[in-house]
Amino acid sequence: MIAEILLVLGGLVLLVLGGDLLVKGAVNLALRLGITPLVVGLTVVAFGTSAPELLVSLSAALKGSSGIALGNVVGSNVANVLVILGATALISGIPTRGHDLRESWAMMMGASVLLIALAFTGTIGRIEGVLLLVALSLVLWRQLTTGKAEAADEVEGAELGATWPRIAIWLAAGLVALPIGANMLVAGATEIALAFGISDTVIGLTLVAIGTSLPELAASVASALRGRADMALGNVVGSNIFNILAILGITSIVAPLPVPPEMLRLDLWVMLASSALLMPFLFRGIAMGRAVGAVLLACYGTYAWVLL
């Protein structure tokens, strides 16, 4: 068991480092090539920050562990709202006035409902994957046509003046670390699930989902400590949309994903309900105070207890 735990921990370290290096390399490459900061933020950063989840889901699907592949996405979306926003709100509170995320929230809810509808077919296969990617293209088109321009140095991972050799090293290191880390995490998590006699779906929904959400959690807590807790809200909404439409879209085209029955009974509805919890805060401008953060974390604790 020690070997399996070390595999999981080593995989998480490589995923965090690899994802960070890939984002830095890709963002600075795009900016050097003259791509606008808005496009970089909505596409390159979005894909790069979701690379750990994508690589883990692809690795799991190709190894026949569809429970981990699906659980990783559904569990990450639940953890993003209940754990990441819960912890951020508990630290400093999250202001919502002045940040109009109502349309983005509607897109997140639409993506969640679409996933649930597709899940009831029994398998998310190539046709469903294409539908998810078509929906992703519509979301990106909408964001690109309505998004506000950013300064280059405001884009995550941007380092003005980065040299070509440094960019190449960042990209190469990220591209090497990510697949190795994903394979280590999936292998270790699968062995742990077998050892304890629990399904790979539960492992995907908990251990793997929390593990691949660690970069977002660290970034959100850091933002809160700098007095920019509001950034966490936009990051979580965007990440949840991307997890469903991009990660599951790409993964299901590569390897069809049978939907575990227990996911249809509980987990997909928990994902939808946790997303719906944000509605009064975003539409009424109610701040998410420390009490709200404590409730969100308690909700996740209850959900994890039910799973395990």
CSV table of C-alpha atoms in Angstrom, one decimal:
chain,number,residue,atom,x,y,z
A,1,MET,CA,0.0,0.0,0.0
A,2,ILE,CA,2.9,2.4,0.7
A,3,ALA,CA,4.0,2.0,-3.0
A,4,GLU,CA,0.5,2.9,-4.2
A,5,ILE,CA,0.3,5.9,-2.0
A,6,LEU,CA,3.7,7.1,-3.2
A,7,LEU,CA,2.5,6.6,-6.8
A,8,VAL,CA,-0.5,8.8,-6.1
A,9,LEU,CA,1.5,11.5,-4.4
A,10,GLY,CA,4.3,11.4,-7.0
A,11,GLY,CA,1.6,11.6,-9.8
A,12,LEU,CA,0.0,14.6,-8.1
A,13,VAL,CA,3.3,16.5,-7.8
A,14,LEU,CA,4.1,15.9,-11.5
A,15,LEU,CA,0.6,16.9,-12.5
A,16,VAL,CA,0.8,20.2,-10.6
A,17,LEU,CA,4.3,21.1,-11.8
A,18,GLY,CA,3.6,19.9,-15.3
A,19,GLY,CA,0.3,21.8,-15.6
A,20,ASP,CA,2.0,25.0,-14.3
A,21,LEU,CA,4.9,24.7,-16.7
A,22,LEU,CA,2.7,23.9,-19.7
A,23,VAL,CA,0.5,27.0,-19.0
A,24,LYS,CA,3.6,29.2,-18.7
A,25,GLY,CA,5.1,27.9,-21.9
A,26,ALA,CA,1.9,28.0,-23.9
A,27,VAL,CA,0.8,31.4,-22.7
A,28,ASN,CA,4.1,33.1,-23.4
A,29,LEU,CA,4.4,31.3,-26.8
A,30,ALA,CA,1.0,32.6,-27.8
A,31,LEU,CA,1.7,36.1,-26.6
A,32,ARG,CA,5.1,36.1,-28.5
A,33,LEU,CA,3.2,35.0,-31.6
A,34,GLY,CA,1.0,38.0,-31.4
A,35,ILE,CA,-2.3,36.3,-30.2
A,36,THR,CA,-4.4,38.7,-28.2
A,37,PRO,CA,-4.5,38.4,-24.4
A,38,LEU,CA,-8.3,37.8,-24.5
A,39,VAL,CA,-7.9,34.8,-26.8
A,40,VAL,CA,-5.0,33.5,-24.8
A,41,GLY,CA,-7.0,33.7,-21.6
A,42,LEU,CA,-10.1,32.0,-22.9
A,43,THR,CA,-8.3,29.2,-24.8
A,44,VAL,CA,-4.7,28.6,-24.0
A,45,VAL,CA,-5.0,29.2,-20.2
A,46,ALA,CA,-8.3,27.3,-20.1
A,47,PHE,CA,-6.9,24.2,-21.8
A,48,GLY,CA,-3.6,24.4,-19.9
A,49,THR,CA,-5.1,24.7,-16.5
A,50,SER,CA,-7.4,21.7,-17.3
A,51,ALA,CA,-4.5,19.6,-18.7
A,52,PRO,CA,-4.1,17.5,-15.4
A,53,GLU,CA,-7.8,16.6,-15.5
A,54,LEU,CA,-7.6,15.9,-19.2
A,55,LEU,CA,-4.6,13.6,-19.0
A,56,VAL,CA,-5.9,11.7,-16.0
A,57,SER,CA,-9.3,11.1,-17.7
A,58,LEU,CA,-7.7,10.0,-20.9
A,59,SER,CA,-5.3,7.7,-19.1
A,60,ALA,CA,-8.1,6.2,-17.1
A,61,ALA,CA,-10.4,5.7,-20.1
A,62,LEU,CA,-7.7,4.1,-22.2
A,63,LYS,CA,-7.0,1.6,-19.3
A,64,GLY,CA,-10.7,0.8,-19.1
A,65,SER,CA,-11.3,2.7,-15.8
A,66,SER,CA,-14.3,4.8,-17.0
A,67,GLY,CA,-15.4,5.3,-13.4
A,68,ILE,CA,-12.2,7.2,-12.7
A,69,ALA,CA,-12.5,9.2,-16.0
A,70,LEU,CA,-16.1,10.3,-15.3
A,71,GLY,CA,-15.7,10.5,-11.6
A,72,ASN,CA,-12.7,12.8,-12.0
A,73,VAL,CA,-14.8,15.4,-13.9
A,74,VAL,CA,-18.0,15.1,-11.9
A,75,GLY,CA,-16.1,15.1,-8.6
A,76,SER,CA,-13.9,18.0,-9.6
A,77,ASN,CA,-16.9,20.1,-10.4
A,78,VAL,CA,-18.4,19.3,-7.0
A,79,ALA,CA,-15.1,20.0,-5.3
A,80,ASN,CA,-14.7,23.3,-7.2
A,81,VAL,CA,-17.9,24.7,-5.8
A,82,LEU,CA,-18.0,23.1,-2.3
A,83,VAL,CA,-14.3,22.9,-1.4
A,84,ILE,CA,-12.5,25.6,-3.4
A,85,LEU,CA,-15.2,28.3,-3.0
A,86,GLY,CA,-15.9,27.1,0.5
A,87,ALA,CA,-12.3,27.4,1.6
A,88,THR,CA,-11.9,30.7,-0.1
A,89,ALA,CA,-15.1,32.1,1.5
A,90,LEU,CA,-14.0,30.8,4.9
A,91,ILE,CA,-10.6,32.6,4.6
A,92,SER,CA,-11.8,36.0,3.5
A,93,GLY,CA,-15.3,36.0,2.1
A,94,ILE,CA,-16.1,36.4,-1.7
A,95,PRO,CA,-17.7,39.6,-3.0
A,96,THR,CA,-20.0,39.1,-5.9
A,97,ARG,CA,-21.1,42.7,-6.7
A,98,GLY,CA,-19.4,44.1,-9.7
A,99,HIS,CA,-18.8,40.7,-11.2
A,100,ASP,CA,-21.5,39.8,-13.7
A,101,LEU,CA,-21.2,36.0,-14.0
A,102,ARG,CA,-24.9,35.3,-14.6
A,103,GLU,CA,-24.4,34.3,-18.3
A,104,SER,CA,-21.4,32.1,-17.4
A,105,TRP,CA,-23.4,30.5,-14.6
A,106,ALA,CA,-26.2,29.7,-17.1
A,107,MET,CA,-23.7,28.1,-19.4
A,108,MET,CA,-22.3,26.0,-16.5
A,109,MET,CA,-25.9,24.9,-15.7
A,110,GLY,CA,-26.6,24.2,-19.3
A,111,ALA,CA,-23.4,22.1,-19.6
A,112,SER,CA,-24.4,20.1,-16.5
A,113,VAL,CA,-27.9,19.4,-17.7
A,114,LEU,CA,-26.5,18.3,-21.1
A,115,LEU,CA,-24.1,15.9,-19.4
A,116,ILE,CA,-26.9,14.4,-17.3
A,117,ALA,CA,-29.1,14.0,-20.4
A,118,LEU,CA,-26.3,12.3,-22.3
A,119,ALA,CA,-25.4,10.1,-19.3
A,120,PHE,CA,-29.0,8.6,-19.3
A,121,THR,CA,-28.1,7.0,-22.7
A,122,GLY,CA,-25.9,4.7,-20.7
A,123,THR,CA,-22.6,5.5,-22.5
A,124,ILE,CA,-21.0,8.8,-23.4
A,125,GLY,CA,-19.5,7.8,-26.7
A,126,ARG,CA,-18.1,9.5,-29.8
A,127,ILE,CA,-21.4,11.1,-30.9
A,128,GLU,CA,-22.0,12.5,-27.4
A,129,GLY,CA,-18.3,13.7,-27.4
A,130,VAL,CA,-18.8,15.6,-30.6
A,131,LEU,CA,-22.0,17.2,-29.1
A,132,LEU,CA,-20.0,18.3,-26.1
A,133,LEU,CA,-17.3,19.8,-28.3
A,134,VAL,CA,-19.8,21.6,-30.4
A,135,ALA,CA,-21.3,23.1,-27.2
A,136,LEU,CA,-17.7,24.1,-26.2
A,137,SER,CA,-17.1,25.9,-29.5
A,138,LEU,CA,-20.4,27.8,-29.0
A,139,VAL,CA,-19.3,28.8,-25.5
A,140,LEU,CA,-15.9,30.0,-26.7
A,141,TRP,CA,-17.4,31.9,-29.6
A,142,ARG,CA,-19.8,33.7,-27.2
A,143,GLN,CA,-17.0,34.5,-24.7
A,144,LEU,CA,-14.7,35.8,-27.5
A,145,THR,CA,-17.4,38.0,-29.0
A,146,THR,CA,-18.4,39.5,-25.6
A,147,GLY,CA,-15.2,39.3,-23.6
A,148,LYS,CA,-13.4,42.4,-22.4
A,149,ALA,CA,-9.8,43.0,-23.5
A,150,GLU,CA,-7.1,42.2,-21.0
A,151,ALA,CA,-3.5,43.5,-20.6
A,152,ALA,CA,-0.9,40.9,-21.5
A,153,ASP,CA,0.6,40.9,-18.0
A,154,GLU,CA,-2.8,40.1,-16.5
A,155,VAL,CA,-3.0,36.8,-18.2
A,156,GLU,CA,-2.2,33.8,-15.9
A,157,GLY,CA,1.3,32.6,-16.5
A,158,ALA,CA,2.4,35.5,-18.6
A,159,GLU,CA,6.0,36.7,-18.1
A,160,LEU,CA,6.8,39.6,-20.4
A,161,GLY,CA,10.2,39.3,-22.0
A,162,ALA,CA,10.3,35.5,-21.7
A,163,THR,CA,13.0,34.2,-24.1
A,164,TRP,CA,12.4,31.5,-26.7
A,165,PRO,CA,14.7,28.9,-24.9
A,166,ARG,CA,12.8,29.4,-21.6
A,167,ILE,CA,9.5,29.0,-23.4
A,168,ALA,CA,10.7,25.8,-25.1
A,169,ILE,CA,12.0,24.3,-21.7
A,170,TRP,CA,8.6,25.1,-20.0
A,171,LEU,CA,6.7,23.5,-22.8
A,172,ALA,CA,8.9,20.4,-23.0
A,173,ALA,CA,8.9,19.9,-19.2
A,174,GLY,CA,5.2,20.3,-19.0
A,175,LEU,CA,4.5,17.9,-21.8
A,176,VAL,CA,6.8,15.2,-20.3
A,177,ALA,CA,5.6,15.6,-16.7
A,178,LEU,CA,1.8,15.6,-17.4
A,179,PRO,CA,1.4,12.1,-19.0
A,180,ILE,CA,3.8,10.5,-16.5
A,181,GLY,CA,2.0,12.1,-13.6
A,182,ALA,CA,-1.4,11.1,-15.0
A,183,ASN,CA,-0.3,7.4,-15.4
A,184,MET,CA,1.2,7.3,-11.9
A,185,LEU,CA,-2.0,8.8,-10.3
A,186,VAL,CA,-4.4,6.5,-12.2
A,187,ALA,CA,-2.3,3.4,-11.5
A,188,GLY,CA,-1.9,4.2,-7.8
A,189,ALA,CA,-5.6,5.2,-7.4
A,190,THR,CA,-6.8,2.0,-9.1
A,191,GLU,CA,-4.7,-0.2,-6.8
A,192,ILE,CA,-5.9,1.6,-3.7
A,193,ALA,CA,-9.6,1.1,-4.9
A,194,LEU,CA,-8.9,-2.6,-5.4
A,195,ALA,CA,-7.2,-3.0,-2.0
A,196,PHE,CA,-10.1,-1.4,-0.1
A,197,GLY,CA,-12.8,-3.0,-2.2
A,198,ILE,CA,-14.4,0.2,-3.4
A,199,SER,CA,-15.2,1.1,-6.9
A,200,ASP,CA,-13.0,3.1,-9.2
A,201,THR,CA,-15.9,5.5,-9.6
A,202,VAL,CA,-15.7,6.5,-5.9
A,203,ILE,CA,-11.9,6.8,-6.1
A,204,GLY,CA,-12.4,9.1,-9.1
A,205,LEU,CA,-15.1,11.2,-7.4
A,206,THR,CA,-12.9,11.7,-4.2
A,207,LEU,CA,-9.2,11.1,-4.3
A,208,VAL,CA,-8.5,11.8,-8.0
A,209,ALA,CA,-11.0,14.7,-8.2
A,210,ILE,CA,-9.6,16.5,-5.2
A,211,GLY,CA,-6.0,15.7,-6.4
A,212,THR,CA,-6.5,17.2,-9.8
A,213,SER,CA,-8.3,20.2,-8.2
A,214,LEU,CA,-5.3,21.1,-6.0
A,215,PRO,CA,-3.8,23.6,-8.4
A,216,GLU,CA,-7.2,25.5,-8.5
A,217,LEU,CA,-7.5,25.3,-4.7
A,218,ALA,CA,-3.9,26.7,-4.2
A,219,ALA,CA,-4.5,29.5,-6.7
A,220,SER,CA,-7.9,30.4,-5.1
A,221,VAL,CA,-6.5,30.5,-1.6
A,222,ALA,CA,-3.5,32.6,-2.8
A,223,SER,CA,-6.0,35.0,-4.4
A,224,ALA,CA,-8.0,35.3,-1.2
A,225,LEU,CA,-4.9,36.0,0.8
A,226,ARG,CA,-4.0,38.8,-1.7
A,227,GLY,CA,-7.4,40.3,-1.3
A,228,ARG,CA,-8.7,39.0,-4.7
A,229,ALA,CA,-11.0,36.3,-3.6
A,230,ASP,CA,-13.5,37.4,-6.3
A,231,MET,CA,-11.2,35.8,-8.9
A,232,ALA,CA,-12.0,32.3,-7.5
A,233,LEU,CA,-15.6,32.6,-8.5
A,234,GLY,CA,-14.9,33.2,-12.2
A,235,ASN,CA,-12.2,30.6,-12.2
A,236,VAL,CA,-14.5,27.9,-10.7
A,237,VAL,CA,-17.4,28.7,-13.1
A,238,GLY,CA,-15.1,28.6,-16.1
A,239,SER,CA,-13.3,25.5,-15.0
A,240,ASN,CA,-16.6,23.6,-14.5
A,241,ILE,CA,-17.8,24.5,-18.0
A,242,PHE,CA,-14.5,23.4,-19.4
A,243,ASN,CA,-14.3,20.1,-17.5
A,244,ILE,CA,-17.6,18.9,-18.9
A,245,LEU,CA,-17.5,20.2,-22.5
A,246,ALA,CA,-13.7,19.9,-23.2
A,247,ILE,CA,-12.4,17.1,-21.0
A,248,LEU,CA,-15.3,14.7,-21.4
A,249,GLY,CA,-15.8,15.7,-25.0
A,250,ILE,CA,-12.2,14.8,-25.9
A,251,THR,CA,-12.0,11.7,-23.7
A,252,SER,CA,-15.2,10.2,-24.9
A,253,ILE,CA,-14.1,10.5,-28.6
A,254,VAL,CA,-10.9,8.7,-27.7
A,255,ALA,CA,-12.5,6.0,-25.6
A,256,PRO,CA,-16.3,5.7,-25.0
A,257,LEU,CA,-17.3,6.0,-21.3
A,258,PRO,CA,-20.0,3.7,-19.8
A,259,VAL,CA,-21.8,5.6,-17.1
A,260,PRO,CA,-21.9,3.7,-13.7
A,261,PRO,CA,-25.5,3.4,-12.4
A,262,GLU,CA,-24.6,4.9,-9.0
A,263,MET,CA,-23.5,8.1,-10.8
A,264,LEU,CA,-27.0,8.5,-12.3
A,265,ARG,CA,-28.6,8.0,-8.9
A,266,LEU,CA,-26.5,10.5,-6.9
A,267,ASP,CA,-23.3,12.1,-8.1
A,268,LEU,CA,-24.5,13.9,-11.2
A,269,TRP,CA,-27.4,15.4,-9.2
A,270,VAL,CA,-25.0,16.5,-6.5
A,271,MET,CA,-22.9,18.2,-9.2
A,272,LEU,CA,-26.1,20.0,-10.5
A,273,ALA,CA,-27.2,21.0,-7.1
A,274,SER,CA,-23.9,22.4,-6.0
A,275,SER,CA,-23.8,24.5,-9.2
A,276,ALA,CA,-27.3,25.7,-8.5
A,277,LEU,CA,-26.3,26.9,-5.0
A,278,LEU,CA,-24.4,29.8,-6.6
A,279,MET,CA,-27.5,31.3,-8.2
A,280,PRO,CA,-28.7,33.6,-5.4
A,281,PHE,CA,-25.1,34.9,-4.8
A,282,LEU,CA,-24.6,35.7,-8.5
A,283,PHE,CA,-28.1,37.0,-9.3
A,284,ARG,CA,-28.7,38.9,-6.1
A,285,GLY,CA,-25.2,40.2,-5.5
A,286,ILE,CA,-25.1,38.5,-2.1
A,287,ALA,CA,-21.5,38.2,-0.7
A,288,MET,CA,-20.3,34.7,0.2
A,289,GLY,CA,-19.2,35.2,3.8
A,290,ARG,CA,-17.4,32.9,6.2
A,291,ALA,CA,-20.6,31.2,7.3
A,292,VAL,CA,-21.4,30.3,3.7
A,293,GLY,CA,-17.9,28.9,3.3
A,294,ALA,CA,-18.4,26.7,6.4
A,295,VAL,CA,-21.7,25.4,5.0
A,296,LEU,CA,-20.2,24.6,1.6
A,297,LEU,CA,-17.3,22.7,3.2
A,298,ALA,CA,-19.8,20.8,5.5
A,299,CYS,CA,-21.9,19.9,2.5
A,300,TYR,CA,-18.8,18.4,0.8
A,301,GLY,CA,-17.9,16.5,4.0
A,302,THR,CA,-21.4,15.0,4.1
A,303,TYR,CA,-21.2,14.0,0.4
A,304,ALA,CA,-17.8,12.4,0.9
A,305,TRP,CA,-19.0,10.5,3.9
A,306,VAL,CA,-22.0,9.2,2.0
A,307,LEU,CA,-19.7,8.0,-0.8
A,308,LEU,CA,-17.2,6.3,1.4
